Amino acid sequence: MDRELTKERLRSLPAIDRLVAAAGCKNDLQQFPYPLLVEKIRQVVDEARQKIQQGEVVDISVPALLTDVLLKFEAAAKPSLRTVINATGVVLHTNLGRAPLSIRAKSMVEKVLTGYCNLEYNIASGERGSRYSHIVKRLCTITGAEDALVVNNNAAAVLLVLSGLAKGKEVIVSRGELVEIGGAFRVPDVLRQSGAQLIEVGTTNKTHLYDYEQAISLNTGAILKVHTSNYKIVGFTAQPDSKELSLLARRHNLPLIEDLGSGTLVPLSFGGDREPSVQESLAVGFDIVTFSGDKLMGGSQGGIIAGKAEYIGRLKKHPLLRAIRIDKLSLAALEGTLMDYQLGNPVCDVPVLNMLHRTQEELYDRAKRLADKIRPLADTGWNISINQLVSQAGGGALPTAALPSYGVAVTPGRYSAAALETQLRVRENPIIVRVQEEKVIFDVRCMTDSDLDETAKILLEISKSMDQ
Ligand SMILES: *Cc1c(COP(=O)(O)O)cnc(C)c1O
């Protein structure tokens, strides 16, 4: 009986031709190219057929099917990559795209985006130029390095440096620095990939200068220091003084390399945690440092290699360089960001630094602005309060710094905090929040003024629809 009914329903599915003809008379569908239209109609009919076979009740009238076709076009027109509002308080949120660009960086990207540019063209000589030339001078001026190079990201930078300077040789690393960061970047694995051999020295908590010294052999290719990124070893610990380590490397004619991870170009210290700057590392005697373009530097994705001209020169000739080269959009954004450091006041102009430096008063005022705007929700039984919060730098920087912040905590009346969190997330412009103890928390540290207004507007809308 059921099987008969299913057969009957399948037979009554309108023919493709009929749907195509009907679509041709509909204004909202006429506009699409014919082959695309036919393809979407086929998809809709196929899906309806499958649903009928699974026993679902489907409206297979021509208007209903054409509405589905229109929905398919609309879904295809929605970008997958969209902006979100970051209310998590994590400044360098890797899942949310790390560093937002500065105005200068954005305008640099826009300029090269749709036209041609002198990416690898030397305007003065009219000959082929180097893509690296656009930012090397700025990098050297800012950091004090002799030369520099930039690749796709810092992971690639580390790989290139190790492969270029120590392939087939031994690289000495402290046991306290065998780091894993997000996305399965593990120092021992990267070393293996580069063709170098890891020589671990010292212990998890203590490594001394003599540990490095005793490990040096005829086969040593480099000494590597790694920023421990997302953790800190505290208590009974020791690491050799960087100056002494650099003298040791010099005595044995070995390159001393540091993967700085985040790498800041301005001195940063918050809540007892301090990030060593790129300038400091180079000044104390590291021969090569590598760091990310989109962590504390606040630019686009990129891996910056800075240091001695002799070593950079070797890396420039490495065959791997072509495979990990940086593209013109990232390069433009990085140049714009470096200009912020040279021409402006980076703490004002570079969004990441700006957000890290927001004062308590400023953060309180922002939280109050949001709380005031959503005050009407209190009448519908929602609970709203301004709370002291702790935000994080993220991006493997300042791992133990607790950045005192402010935000708004919302308990949505009869609804659960989880339900509100979902409502905030599954929209065209999602708002990403934290949920804690049945409260939805909006940390205002990473929110712009327009984010605050938009968030208030959306909360009022959501409460209207939820309380209906
Ligand atoms: C983040 C980080 C990297 C990787 O940098 P990407 O730019 O994300 O590739 C490498 N090493 C350390 C120590 C890091 O913190």
Tab-separated table of N, CA and C and ligand atoms in Angstrom, residues 94 98 152-158 179 181-182 185 187 226-230 259-262 290-295 301-303 395-397, ligand 1:
chain	number	residue	atom	x	y	z
A	94	THR	N	42.862	32.608	16.903
A	94	THR	CA	43.253	31.959	15.646
A	94	THR	C	42.032	31.505	14.854
A	98	ARG	N	42.764	35.705	13.696
A	98	ARG	CA	43.879	36.430	14.328
A	98	ARG	C	43.758	37.947	14.228
A	152	ASN	N	55.201	32.631	3.650
A	152	ASN	CA	53.773	32.439	3.845
A	152	ASN	C	53.286	32.490	5.296
A	153	ASN	N	53.991	31.866	6.201
A	153	ASN	CA	53.666	31.983	7.635
A	153	ASN	C	54.900	31.598	8.449
A	154	ASN	N	54.782	31.705	9.756
A	154	ASN	CA	55.958	31.458	10.584
A	154	ASN	C	56.350	29.986	10.599
A	155	ALA	N	55.369	29.100	10.477
A	155	ALA	CA	55.688	27.671	10.422
A	155	ALA	C	56.608	27.406	9.227
A	156	ALA	N	56.283	28.020	8.099
A	156	ALA	CA	57.106	27.866	6.896
A	156	ALA	C	58.471	28.522	7.094
A	157	ALA	N	58.480	29.638	7.819
A	157	ALA	CA	59.747	30.331	8.069
A	157	ALA	C	60.698	29.431	8.857
A	158	VAL	N	60.168	28.768	9.895
A	158	VAL	CA	61.003	27.885	10.721
A	158	VAL	C	61.527	26.729	9.871
A	179	VAL	N	58.097	22.433	21.800
A	179	VAL	CA	56.747	22.971	21.862
A	179	VAL	C	55.803	22.321	20.871
A	181	ILE	N	52.338	23.803	19.201
A	181	ILE	CA	51.330	24.866	19.184
A	181	ILE	C	50.128	24.327	18.433
A	182	GLY	N	49.070	25.122	18.295
A	182	GLY	CA	47.856	24.647	17.622
A	182	GLY	C	48.161	24.189	16.205
A	185	PHE	N	51.658	21.913	14.858
A	185	PHE	CA	53.029	22.375	14.637
A	185	PHE	C	53.830	21.949	15.861
A	187	VAL	N	57.718	21.167	17.325
A	187	VAL	CA	59.120	21.447	17.019
A	187	VAL	C	59.878	20.194	16.568
A	226	VAL	N	63.308	28.207	21.130
A	226	VAL	CA	61.913	28.312	20.703
A	226	VAL	C	61.109	29.003	21.796
A	227	HIS	N	60.378	30.010	21.424
A	227	HIS	CA	59.466	30.668	22.362
A	227	HIS	C	58.424	29.637	22.774
A	228	THR	N	58.203	29.489	24.085
A	228	THR	CA	57.296	28.425	24.518
A	228	THR	C	55.829	28.809	24.319
A	229	SER	N	55.594	29.895	23.613
A	229	SER	CA	54.280	30.164	23.059
A	229	SER	C	53.155	30.119	24.086
A	230	ASN	N	52.518	28.955	24.190
A	230	ASN	CA	51.282	28.891	24.969
A	230	ASN	C	51.449	28.321	26.378
A	259	ASP	N	63.037	30.933	17.228
A	259	ASP	CA	61.656	31.020	16.757
A	259	ASP	C	60.903	31.783	17.833
A	260	LEU	N	60.620	33.061	17.540
A	260	LEU	CA	59.966	33.912	18.532
A	260	LEU	C	58.462	33.694	18.587
A	261	GLY	N	57.935	32.943	17.647
A	261	GLY	CA	56.480	32.724	17.625
A	261	GLY	C	55.768	34.013	17.295
A	262	SER	N	55.213	34.628	18.325
A	262	SER	CA	54.426	35.828	18.125
A	262	SER	C	55.276	37.015	17.672
A	290	THR	N	62.671	34.277	13.746
A	290	THR	CA	61.478	34.138	12.900
A	290	THR	C	60.264	34.484	13.751
A	291	PHE	N	59.259	35.082	13.125
A	291	PHE	CA	58.010	35.390	13.841
A	291	PHE	C	56.855	35.571	12.860
A	292	SER	N	55.640	35.569	13.417
A	292	SER	CA	54.427	35.642	12.599
A	292	SER	C	54.078	37.076	12.222
A	293	GLY	N	53.459	37.231	11.066
A	293	GLY	CA	52.975	38.550	10.668
A	293	GLY	C	51.646	38.895	11.311
A	294	ASP	N	50.871	37.872	11.681
A	294	ASP	CA	49.506	38.152	12.143
A	294	ASP	C	49.277	37.824	13.619
A	295	LYS	N	50.350	37.763	14.381
A	295	LYS	CA	50.162	37.649	15.836
A	295	LYS	C	50.366	39.054	16.420
A	301	GLN	N	48.724	37.275	7.598
A	301	GLN	CA	49.495	36.041	7.705
A	301	GLN	C	50.835	36.222	6.994
A	302	GLY	N	51.879	35.729	7.614
A	302	GLY	CA	53.207	35.858	7.028
A	302	GLY	C	54.223	35.350	8.024
A	303	GLY	N	55.361	34.924	7.523
A	303	GLY	CA	56.426	34.476	8.409
A	303	GLY	C	57.645	35.320	8.131
A	395	GLY	N	47.033	33.624	20.574
A	395	GLY	CA	48.099	33.540	19.575
A	395	GLY	C	49.440	33.119	20.149
A	396	GLY	N	49.414	32.403	21.274
A	396	GLY	CA	50.666	31.937	21.856
A	396	GLY	C	51.516	33.062	22.420
A	397	ALA	N	50.879	34.215	22.712
A	397	ALA	CA	51.638	35.322	23.275
A	397	ALA	C	51.173	35.575	24.703
B	1	LIG	C1	52.454	30.631	16.246
B	1	LIG	C2	53.786	29.997	16.291
B	1	LIG	C3	54.335	29.408	15.136
B	1	LIG	C4	53.580	29.323	13.845
B	1	LIG	O1	53.322	30.577	13.301
B	1	LIG	P1	52.266	30.716	12.103
B	1	LIG	O2	52.456	32.098	11.606
B	1	LIG	O3	50.923	30.459	12.684
B	1	LIG	O4	52.611	29.681	11.085
B	1	LIG	C5	55.566	28.824	15.237
B	1	LIG	N1	56.262	28.830	16.392
B	1	LIG	C6	55.766	29.413	17.525
B	1	LIG	C7	56.583	29.368	18.783
B	1	LIG	C8	54.508	30.006	17.511
B	1	LIG	O5	54.008	30.567	18.616
